[in-house]
């Protein structure tokens, strides 16, 4: 077995003798290691400027004790940067390296959360739980990717049993911790490995990441899903849906002269959770065949909410799944999963091809009869399964996140009218990925503000085909009022799709004509849908984000880099929605370039701050960048 050794270009003994080592053979990029009593300070410079500082090897005397353990620290050059790799076969080892948040430097990427701070250095993450796709932390997208405003990105190797602790145990630090603890089971080694890539700015660094680690979509969702609204029964009716309720919902939409679009029958349509058959009892969906026919006659595409669970009392499906070994089990052999609708349930193990096919075949049956067009695939995170999940079919170093990947890949075979909500290394799939459920409020606590920050987080993680959640939120605690619905619709106008559940004409105000304003922006979205589709096609071709942060076109502009309440569509449209309750104006920042006002046609020359752009309730501030 190897002893823990620091390897720098084979200079095996250099590290004991010297207090510092430097690697400088890449053009303009240098890495310096300064040894301390415990650990070492790592600093990277680019063209003479420090662009990254971290402390590596926490709690370890790198020069002495390390040598007594079995393991290796190997820092090497890679094109455009460096690779740091710790590796040991001592499974009780905890490896920890922390990046320092430097003043004025911003970070992007990281996990999706309900409190979606942007830039990322404002977020706190308690690293006592693993950094995996999990509902507990609302990590439905949690790539191993961090990008800084100085043009550095860090990509952690997916085989690292990763925990991330940020602004928590160590203030102002982003810590990567590796340990072979649940849910990372059956490991033969502990590694903490990451690449640090250095480019001239954040945009160049991100494009390098797209080309080398994140990937880009192979196609995009159906244009009809972009152009026409999606109408879902969920927020308005919750579980109280029946044949007549769904039909009334559809008729109300048509009566208001809205385009039909996609009508989604959400929870609860199933006989029991996991049966994948309609509940055809008298007060539910006894007439589902004719309901679907009528919906189609009204021009709707009909989609159905589905999930990856089978409740234990949902027989005979659960019995069949148990008999065939299709459910995730833990090391004790228990298959008991829990989710929001089932305390005694099972999670289908999509890492087994026969189990995935068993699930998919039942969905295809629903497509034949009653004629469902596509599905809204919910959940997919790893922690609903019994913990720690055992996955015999997998490369053990990809446990547990590969469950989510296999699930989402199973979903994607259902074509370009579907949506999923989780993703792990699945940026290439040509389908919509929905933001996690939003709440009906204005703020950082999962409200309207986070519609923008979540959009940016997903785009910078390589997921550009973003389906915003329902306009006005889900109404779980508070209900949306007319002002929130109007401002939410406006903020959503230049995002890829518009999804309603609360019907705009049901929620009115004495002060303004809310239904009329909402309709105006739904029409504007439809009118601009060609630009959205062009941006999606560009994402397919080049990997550029569909809705990037505004620094995308000004990657060295400090104001643009810090901006969290504006976004772009492609590279030509800048959107600055009003997201504060009661506000009738807002500050707008336009980066370098010549701009024309989307409302008035007025010309501006950036960089420019407009201190108070007038935006009464019927105005969305948006701007066109002239070539
Ligand atoms: C260090 O890493 C480099 C690049 O990954 C590899 O080629 C080399 O074999 C490693 N050295 C040791 C001693 O493991
Ligand atoms: C995740 O979401 C739930 C439900 O909205 C919330 O109660 C919880 O605080 C969130 N957890 C974290 C760590 O953000
Ligand atoms: C819908 O269109 C019809 C026919 O043009 C019109 O009579 C009706 O008033 C419209 N309804 C609404 C709510 O705009
Ligand atoms: C912006 O407009 C100014 C003045 O009309 C012009 O001189 C400049 O070239 C334009 N810049 C760009 C990037 O088009």
XYZ file of C-alpha atoms and ligand atoms in Angstrom:
683
model
C 0.000 0.000 0.000
C 1.175 3.451 -0.764
C 2.102 5.764 2.044
C 0.569 9.199 2.054
C 2.832 11.156 -0.154
C 2.613 14.480 -1.833
C 3.409 14.056 -5.473
C 4.307 17.069 -7.520
C 5.620 16.049 -10.893
C 7.344 13.134 -9.289
C 9.353 15.356 -6.936
C 8.484 13.001 -4.153
C 10.635 14.434 -1.469
C 10.444 18.109 -2.281
C 7.613 18.723 0.105
C 9.429 17.651 3.226
C 12.325 19.869 2.678
C 10.782 23.065 1.625
C 8.190 25.294 3.218
C 6.606 26.111 -0.104
C 6.364 24.618 -3.558
C 5.300 26.282 -6.722
C 3.999 24.914 -9.990
C 4.333 27.361 -12.827
C 4.799 25.544 -16.056
C 1.370 26.501 -17.453
C 1.297 29.787 -19.337
C 0.215 32.601 -16.980
C -1.013 30.242 -14.278
C 0.797 29.287 -11.094
C -0.054 27.235 -8.038
C 1.771 27.783 -4.787
C 1.554 25.530 -1.757
C 2.654 27.021 1.540
C 2.901 24.391 4.264
C 1.555 25.180 7.703
C 1.633 23.329 10.998
C -1.482 21.571 9.814
C -2.475 21.523 6.181
C -1.234 23.894 3.539
C -2.377 27.118 1.952
C -2.977 26.756 -1.730
C -3.031 29.823 -3.854
C -3.467 30.173 -7.569
C -2.480 33.162 -9.593
C -3.293 34.098 -13.127
C -1.270 36.734 -14.963
C 0.224 37.766 -11.637
C -3.114 38.194 -9.832
C -4.332 35.847 -7.083
C -7.536 34.234 -8.291
C -8.094 31.477 -5.745
C -7.102 30.848 -2.161
C -7.850 27.761 -0.183
C -6.660 25.737 2.720
C -6.172 22.065 2.018
C -5.540 19.106 4.273
C -7.462 20.285 7.336
C -6.321 18.884 10.659
C -3.385 17.114 9.089
C 0.265 17.691 9.576
C 1.025 17.425 5.923
C 4.741 17.219 6.472
C 4.801 14.647 9.276
C 1.711 12.673 10.324
C 0.556 12.298 6.797
C 3.457 10.197 6.035
C 2.319 7.709 8.642
C -1.000 7.126 6.949
C -1.742 5.203 3.845
C -2.660 7.579 1.154
C -1.527 10.087 -1.329
C -1.964 13.750 -2.199
C -1.284 14.273 -5.845
C -1.380 17.756 -7.340
C -0.861 17.797 -11.068
C -1.299 20.074 -14.009
C -4.161 19.629 -16.409
C -4.832 21.773 -19.473
C -5.776 25.281 -18.245
C -5.367 24.429 -14.583
C -4.612 21.942 -11.856
C -5.976 18.751 -10.386
C -5.958 18.191 -6.636
C -6.448 14.598 -5.619
C -6.402 13.038 -2.180
C -6.770 9.303 -2.037
C -6.639 6.827 0.803
C -7.839 3.294 1.450
C -8.243 4.040 5.153
C -12.027 4.269 5.140
C -12.320 6.194 8.414
C -10.418 9.130 6.937
C -12.106 12.513 6.578
C -10.540 14.736 3.959
C -11.308 18.433 3.985
C -10.273 21.352 1.762
C -11.849 24.809 1.989
C -11.997 27.590 -0.567
C -11.932 31.104 0.910
C -14.571 33.571 -0.217
C -12.461 36.618 -1.004
C -13.954 40.104 -0.708
C -15.634 41.239 -3.885
C -15.387 37.833 -5.538
C -18.665 36.134 -6.430
C -19.493 32.454 -6.838
C -22.065 30.771 -9.029
C -23.258 27.202 -9.522
C -23.772 25.028 -6.441
C -27.046 23.512 -5.295
C -30.683 24.322 -5.971
C -32.446 25.329 -2.780
C -35.661 26.880 -1.645
C -33.713 29.855 -0.276
C -31.873 30.383 -3.516
C -29.223 32.983 -2.748
C -27.355 34.491 -5.655
C -24.464 34.890 -5.943
C -23.723 31.720 -4.049
C -21.380 33.061 -1.368
C -24.415 34.406 0.499
C -25.778 30.877 1.034
C -25.277 28.794 4.159
C -25.010 25.025 3.835
C -24.795 22.673 6.773
C -22.459 19.924 5.643
C -23.504 17.329 8.176
C -25.520 15.591 5.435
C -24.056 14.361 2.166
C -24.080 16.566 -0.934
C -26.396 14.369 -2.979
C -29.710 14.906 -4.720
C -32.015 15.025 -1.776
C -35.369 16.401 -0.779
C -34.174 17.096 2.762
C -32.094 20.033 1.558
C -34.221 20.695 -1.512
C -31.204 19.741 -3.620
C -33.039 18.676 -6.783
C -30.163 19.908 -8.890
C -26.799 19.681 -7.143
C -23.956 19.465 -9.595
C -20.352 19.371 -8.396
C -19.634 22.700 -10.067
C -18.575 26.078 -8.668
C -17.621 29.079 -10.794
C -16.090 32.331 -9.613
C -16.250 35.846 -10.978
C -12.443 35.748 -11.359
C -12.732 33.120 -14.080
C -11.926 30.065 -11.975
C -14.107 27.014 -11.759
C -13.927 23.956 -9.595
C -15.343 20.663 -10.721
C -15.321 17.926 -8.116
C -14.963 14.393 -9.433
C -18.308 12.585 -9.187
C -16.597 9.662 -7.427
C -15.849 11.824 -4.408
C -18.076 10.908 -1.412
C -18.832 14.597 -1.043
C -20.164 16.700 1.798
C -20.287 20.487 1.367
C -20.218 22.852 4.321
C -20.481 26.521 3.479
C -20.491 29.596 5.754
C -21.235 27.197 8.547
C -18.427 25.569 10.527
C -15.949 27.900 8.816
C -17.229 31.412 8.096
C -16.560 32.715 4.574
C -15.519 29.339 3.318
C -16.788 26.759 0.897
C -15.560 23.428 2.256
C -15.366 20.168 0.378
C -15.328 17.209 2.726
C -14.943 13.603 1.661
C -15.774 10.651 3.873
C -17.046 7.150 3.261
C -20.197 7.597 5.322
C -23.855 6.905 4.550
C -25.201 7.219 1.884
C -21.763 6.530 0.384
C -21.504 2.840 1.147
C -19.451 -0.035 -0.239
C -16.504 2.184 -1.055
C -13.014 0.800 -1.264
C -11.268 4.157 -0.965
C -11.938 7.758 -0.031
C -11.046 10.330 -2.618
C -11.350 14.073 -2.708
C -10.562 15.081 -6.229
C -11.245 18.277 -8.118
C -10.043 20.233 -11.070
C -9.378 23.951 -10.748
C -9.579 25.551 -14.168
C -8.495 29.131 -14.741
C -9.620 31.274 -17.664
C -9.665 35.009 -18.289
C -13.186 35.534 -16.964
C -16.315 33.764 -15.738
C -17.832 33.443 -19.192
C -14.758 31.787 -20.697
C -14.431 29.535 -17.676
C -18.083 28.507 -17.914
C -17.784 27.710 -21.620
C -14.747 25.563 -20.812
C -16.875 23.737 -18.233
C -19.725 23.264 -20.711
C -17.345 21.741 -23.226
C -15.414 19.594 -20.779
C -17.609 18.615 -17.863
C -21.191 19.896 -17.915
C -22.232 19.084 -21.472
C -25.081 20.615 -23.413
C -28.603 19.542 -24.404
C -28.998 17.234 -27.392
C -32.257 18.904 -28.353
C -34.967 21.045 -26.814
C -38.575 20.643 -25.683
C -41.456 20.809 -28.108
C -42.020 24.395 -29.340
C -45.701 24.139 -28.418
C -44.683 23.786 -24.785
C -42.682 26.982 -25.104
C -45.302 29.005 -26.900
C -48.545 27.895 -25.264
C -49.346 27.876 -21.561
C -49.267 24.799 -19.377
C -52.368 24.549 -17.201
C -52.055 22.331 -14.181
C -54.735 21.351 -11.723
C -52.371 21.270 -8.737
C -52.232 24.645 -6.978
C -55.900 25.471 -7.604
C -57.507 22.138 -6.779
C -54.792 20.148 -4.983
C -56.100 16.558 -4.645
C -59.750 17.444 -5.280
C -59.886 16.502 -8.938
C -62.537 14.548 -10.815
C -63.779 14.251 -14.409
C -66.079 17.298 -14.105
C -63.466 19.396 -12.256
C -60.908 18.828 -15.002
C -63.455 19.573 -17.712
C -64.630 22.752 -16.001
C -61.028 23.877 -15.634
C -60.486 23.362 -19.372
C -63.726 25.057 -20.391
C -62.944 28.079 -18.218
C -59.603 28.458 -19.971
C -61.157 28.282 -23.425
C -63.934 30.649 -22.460
C -61.336 33.296 -21.667
C -59.980 32.882 -25.192
C -56.625 31.557 -24.011
C -54.753 29.131 -26.247
C -55.461 25.609 -25.082
C -51.880 24.359 -24.658
C -51.059 21.592 -22.252
C -53.536 20.486 -19.613
C -51.959 18.625 -16.805
C -53.934 16.349 -14.546
C -51.888 16.505 -11.367
C -52.167 14.521 -8.122
C -54.623 12.672 -7.320
C -55.860 10.669 -10.303
C -54.475 7.249 -9.430
C -56.344 4.273 -8.031
C -53.568 4.060 -5.463
C -50.055 5.514 -5.590
C -47.988 3.381 -7.910
C -50.824 1.577 -9.717
C -50.466 3.870 -12.736
C -54.175 3.375 -13.367
C -56.959 5.918 -13.043
C -59.206 5.788 -10.039
C -62.419 5.035 -11.930
C -64.709 5.189 -8.922
C -67.907 7.196 -9.380
C -66.723 10.411 -7.736
C -63.263 10.430 -9.392
C -62.540 9.476 -13.001
C -65.290 7.071 -14.036
C -65.427 8.740 -17.455
C -61.754 9.385 -18.064
C -61.897 8.100 -21.662
C -64.498 10.630 -22.669
C -62.856 13.342 -20.524
C -59.605 12.944 -22.419
C -61.482 12.936 -25.737
C -63.285 16.143 -24.812
C -60.080 17.830 -23.691
C -58.508 16.980 -27.021
C -61.545 18.297 -28.844
C -60.916 21.566 -27.014
C -57.362 21.407 -28.439
C -55.549 20.513 -25.250
C -52.675 18.084 -25.030
C -53.296 15.995 -21.936
C -50.497 15.206 -19.512
C -50.435 13.356 -16.237
C -48.481 13.827 -13.010
C -46.486 10.747 -12.086
C -43.911 9.771 -9.454
C -41.423 6.934 -8.901
C -43.106 5.319 -5.872
C -45.373 2.359 -5.178
C -47.212 2.523 -1.866
C -47.203 -0.729 0.060
C -50.992 -0.963 0.185
C -51.204 -0.432 -3.573
C -51.653 -4.080 -4.461
C -51.027 -6.039 -6.609
C -48.422 -3.576 -7.993
C -46.427 -3.460 -4.742
C -46.507 -7.268 -4.454
C -45.257 -7.673 -7.981
C -42.473 -5.133 -7.441
C -41.420 -6.831 -4.194
C -41.441 -10.264 -5.757
C -39.305 -9.131 -8.657
C -36.882 -7.114 -6.527
C -37.699 -3.838 -8.272
C -37.515 -1.600 -5.188
C -34.489 0.072 -3.612
C -33.453 -1.667 -0.426
C -31.081 -0.786 2.404
C -28.353 -3.085 3.778
C -30.887 -4.751 6.122
C -33.042 -5.587 3.119
C -35.842 -3.159 3.976
C -37.584 -1.573 1.000
C -39.596 0.885 3.032
C -39.481 4.302 1.425
C -41.247 7.458 2.581
C -42.469 10.366 0.517
C -44.997 13.158 0.944
C -47.959 10.964 0.001
C -46.823 7.690 1.494
C -45.260 6.789 4.814
C -45.057 3.132 3.871
C -44.007 3.098 0.277
C -41.327 1.812 -2.089
C -38.951 3.636 -4.426
C -38.540 1.934 -7.787
C -34.896 1.110 -8.453
C -34.319 2.665 -11.861
C -30.731 1.459 -11.887
C -32.197 -1.954 -12.775
C -33.232 -1.940 -16.436
C -36.103 -4.421 -15.871
C -37.522 -2.251 -13.081
C -37.309 0.869 -15.252
C -39.040 -0.986 -18.074
C -41.775 -2.259 -15.732
C -42.481 1.399 -14.857
C -42.252 2.680 -18.431
C -44.483 -0.060 -19.852
C -47.305 0.941 -17.518
C -46.975 4.560 -18.629
C -47.112 3.537 -22.279
C -50.372 1.786 -21.491
C -51.775 5.108 -20.265
C -50.666 6.716 -23.497
C -52.687 4.154 -25.468
C -55.692 4.437 -23.229
C -57.096 6.870 -22.298
C -54.639 8.627 -24.624
C -52.295 10.585 -22.355
C -49.814 12.644 -24.381
C -47.001 13.038 -21.866
C -46.104 13.190 -18.202
C -44.962 15.485 -15.424
C -42.350 13.367 -13.645
C -42.040 14.402 -10.020
C -39.363 13.653 -7.395
C -36.307 11.610 -8.348
C -34.072 12.654 -5.436
C -32.221 9.862 -3.666
C -33.356 10.217 -0.064
C -36.923 8.935 -0.362
C -35.442 5.463 -0.736
C -34.549 3.491 2.404
C -31.180 4.741 3.657
C -28.517 3.996 2.789
C -29.776 2.649 -0.542
C -28.033 -0.441 -1.912
C -27.566 -0.495 -5.683
C -26.004 -3.754 -6.816
C -26.147 -2.825 -10.471
C -24.121 0.344 -10.105
C -20.499 1.256 -10.097
C -20.394 1.675 -6.289
C -18.609 5.025 -6.485
C -21.671 6.501 -8.235
C -24.040 5.593 -5.380
C -26.491 7.177 -4.711
C -26.822 9.981 -7.298
C -26.900 7.591 -10.232
C -30.419 6.576 -9.104
C -31.634 10.050 -10.070
C -29.789 9.907 -13.371
C -31.338 6.548 -14.292
C -34.795 7.790 -13.303
C -34.536 10.959 -15.383
C -33.205 8.984 -18.335
C -36.188 6.648 -18.067
C -38.485 9.695 -18.101
C -36.771 11.247 -21.120
C -37.797 8.373 -23.389
C -41.328 9.814 -23.197
C -40.390 12.602 -25.560
C -40.343 16.351 -25.801
C -43.598 17.179 -23.997
C -42.488 15.929 -20.585
C -40.999 17.632 -17.548
C -38.743 16.343 -14.782
C -37.650 18.107 -11.615
C -34.355 16.504 -10.696
C -31.132 16.185 -12.591
C -27.674 14.817 -11.992
C -25.239 14.950 -14.857
C -28.242 14.911 -17.186
C -27.719 18.266 -18.881
C -27.742 16.543 -22.259
C -31.378 15.441 -22.023
C -33.610 17.461 -24.378
C -36.427 17.949 -21.850
C -37.751 20.588 -19.507
C -36.486 20.501 -15.965
C -38.829 22.233 -13.564
C -37.850 24.450 -10.669
C -38.716 22.950 -7.320
C -42.194 23.993 -6.022
C -42.372 27.715 -5.319
C -44.306 29.291 -2.478
C -46.832 32.097 -2.936
C -44.783 34.954 -1.532
C -42.393 37.630 -2.772
C -39.114 36.956 -1.102
C -35.970 34.886 -0.763
C -37.968 32.335 1.183
C -38.876 30.440 -1.993
C -41.004 33.279 -3.369
C -40.957 35.396 -6.530
C -37.381 36.623 -5.973
C -36.179 33.025 -6.249
C -37.857 32.603 -9.636
C -34.907 34.618 -10.969
C -32.160 33.222 -8.746
C -33.243 29.625 -9.408
C -33.313 30.327 -13.138
C -29.716 31.562 -12.905
C -28.574 28.678 -10.709
C -29.979 26.092 -13.111
C -28.596 27.792 -16.214
C -25.116 28.061 -14.735
C -25.191 24.371 -13.810
C -25.798 23.576 -17.473
C -29.582 23.100 -17.210
C -30.899 25.709 -19.631
C -34.233 24.106 -20.469
C -35.842 25.457 -17.331
C -39.546 25.160 -16.682
C -40.478 27.829 -14.124
C -42.875 26.601 -11.477
C -46.532 27.690 -11.448
C -47.252 31.394 -11.727
C -48.163 32.706 -8.286
C -46.668 29.679 -6.534
C -48.387 26.658 -5.043
C -50.512 28.334 -2.385
C -49.289 25.948 0.307
C -49.389 28.461 3.150
C -50.349 31.822 1.685
C -52.501 32.340 -1.383
C -51.302 34.641 -4.157
C -53.089 37.961 -4.623
C -53.598 39.779 -7.928
C -50.435 41.857 -7.576
C -48.275 38.762 -7.027
C -49.875 36.940 -9.973
C -49.287 39.933 -12.266
C -45.651 40.496 -11.218
C -44.951 36.744 -11.382
C -46.390 36.557 -14.904
C -44.215 39.485 -15.968
C -41.054 37.955 -14.470
C -41.888 34.706 -16.291
C -42.493 36.327 -19.709
C -38.966 35.870 -21.064
C -38.392 32.505 -19.405
C -38.903 29.318 -21.445
C -42.507 28.441 -20.570
C -45.535 29.755 -18.699
C -47.349 27.508 -16.294
C -50.648 28.410 -14.609
C -52.766 26.752 -12.004
C -54.457 29.667 -10.287
C -56.484 31.120 -13.114
C -55.628 34.769 -13.724
C -59.264 35.820 -14.125
C -60.199 34.302 -10.746
C -57.891 36.517 -8.719
C -58.772 40.142 -9.217
C -58.108 43.530 -7.699
C -60.190 46.667 -7.380
C -57.150 48.765 -8.291
C -56.216 47.297 -11.671
C -57.439 44.907 -14.313
C -55.292 41.918 -13.388
C -56.711 39.445 -15.953
C -56.122 41.894 -18.778
C -52.526 42.593 -17.714
C -51.750 38.883 -17.358
C -53.168 38.181 -20.815
C -51.001 40.922 -22.291
C -47.855 39.202 -20.979
C -48.966 35.721 -21.983
C -49.403 37.156 -25.489
C -46.013 38.861 -25.327
C -44.431 35.549 -24.305
C -46.071 33.792 -27.267
C -44.946 36.572 -29.590
C -41.344 36.278 -28.353
C -41.309 32.490 -28.258
C -39.250 32.385 -31.446
C -36.463 34.191 -29.595
C -36.725 31.673 -26.751
C -36.530 28.808 -29.231
C -33.528 30.424 -30.935
C -31.786 30.647 -27.561
C -32.612 26.970 -26.937
C -31.218 26.056 -30.334
C -28.093 28.026 -29.458
C -27.826 26.018 -26.214
C -27.993 22.834 -28.281
C -25.361 24.066 -30.725
C -22.891 25.841 -28.479
C -23.938 25.142 -24.902
C -24.583 28.813 -24.135
C -27.209 29.296 -21.415
C -30.768 30.206 -22.508
C -31.281 32.589 -19.571
C -27.872 33.669 -18.303
C -27.100 36.189 -15.588
C -26.373 39.653 -17.000
C -22.610 39.265 -16.448
C -22.713 36.844 -19.378
C -22.378 39.817 -21.717
C -20.122 41.782 -19.322
C -18.051 39.170 -17.526
C -15.633 41.622 -15.962
C -18.183 44.210 -14.842
C -18.435 44.124 -11.019
C -21.991 45.511 -10.968
C -23.191 42.909 -13.467
C -21.392 40.120 -11.574
C -23.224 40.966 -8.344
C -26.651 41.444 -9.938
C -29.335 39.066 -8.664
C -32.597 40.579 -9.908
C -32.140 40.808 -13.679
C -31.508 38.129 -16.281
C -30.978 37.745 -19.994
C -32.763 35.825 -22.686
C -29.968 34.779 -25.005
C -27.615 37.713 -25.417
C -29.993 40.347 -26.742
C -32.799 40.745 -24.219
C -32.338 41.964 -20.663
C -35.244 41.628 -18.242
C -35.549 43.528 -14.958
C -38.884 42.478 -13.430
C -40.468 44.211 -10.469
C -40.280 41.661 -7.666
C -41.081 43.818 -4.633
C -44.575 44.069 -3.242
C -46.050 47.524 -3.754
C -43.180 48.789 -5.908
C -44.025 50.877 -8.979
C -40.452 51.558 -10.056
C -37.084 49.880 -9.710
C -33.390 50.358 -10.231
C -32.168 48.913 -13.518
C -28.585 48.228 -14.517
C -27.651 48.012 -18.185
C -24.149 46.689 -18.918
C -21.937 47.936 -21.722
C -23.690 48.182 -25.071
C -26.415 50.140 -26.788
C -29.878 49.348 -25.533
C -33.363 50.148 -26.599
C -36.271 50.083 -24.193
C -38.636 47.180 -24.929
C -41.607 49.334 -23.898
C -40.884 52.819 -25.236
C -38.082 52.308 -27.746
C -36.004 54.884 -25.847
C -32.231 54.454 -26.397
C -29.654 54.019 -23.661
C -25.922 53.597 -23.746
C -24.526 51.226 -21.118
C -22.958 50.786 -18.699
C -25.715 52.718 -17.034
C -27.774 52.623 -13.860
C -31.319 53.896 -14.160
C -32.098 54.758 -10.546
C -35.835 54.720 -10.826
C -37.338 53.111 -13.892
C -41.067 53.712 -13.736
C -42.908 50.396 -13.697
C -46.536 50.669 -12.638
C -48.423 47.404 -12.322
C -48.822 46.877 -16.076
C -45.147 47.478 -16.967
C -42.321 44.955 -17.194
C -38.954 46.667 -17.698
C -37.126 44.944 -20.534
C -34.471 46.043 -23.010
C -33.074 45.000 -26.347
C -29.330 45.075 -26.945
C -28.492 46.416 -30.343
C -25.838 44.681 -32.350
C -0.656 11.679 -10.044
O -1.692 12.075 -10.974
C -1.271 11.980 -12.310
C -2.374 12.602 -13.165
O -3.643 12.224 -12.741
C -1.010 10.525 -12.656
O -0.601 10.410 -13.982
C 0.069 10.000 -11.726
O 0.263 8.626 -11.936
C -0.301 10.235 -10.274
N 0.806 9.871 -9.412
C 0.688 8.979 -8.449
C 1.927 8.679 -7.674
O -0.384 8.428 -8.190
C -36.531 22.360 2.203
O -37.888 22.619 1.948
C -38.737 22.422 3.052
C -40.168 22.493 2.604
O -40.458 23.691 1.957
C -38.389 23.447 4.121
O -39.234 23.297 5.244
C -36.944 23.225 4.534
O -36.544 24.208 5.434
C -36.022 23.239 3.339
N -34.726 22.805 3.794
C -33.622 23.482 3.566
C -32.395 22.929 4.207
O -33.605 24.477 2.870
C -63.716 35.656 -26.381
O -63.937 35.827 -27.749
C -65.299 35.945 -28.091
C -65.412 35.959 -29.600
O -64.485 36.857 -30.142
C -65.881 37.190 -27.433
O -67.245 37.304 -27.716
C -65.688 37.071 -25.916
O -66.107 38.257 -25.270
C -64.242 36.819 -25.585
N -64.140 36.553 -24.144
C -63.262 37.141 -23.365
C -63.308 36.790 -21.916
O -62.419 37.939 -23.778
C -23.343 52.663 -29.462
O -23.798 53.897 -29.917
C -22.780 54.853 -30.027
C -23.399 56.237 -30.287
O -24.484 56.122 -31.174
C -21.814 54.417 -31.110
O -20.760 55.339 -31.235
C -21.244 53.050 -30.716
O -20.433 52.537 -31.742
C -22.335 52.065 -30.420
N -21.750 50.879 -29.804
C -22.046 49.670 -30.221
C -21.390 48.550 -29.462
O -22.819 49.438 -31.142
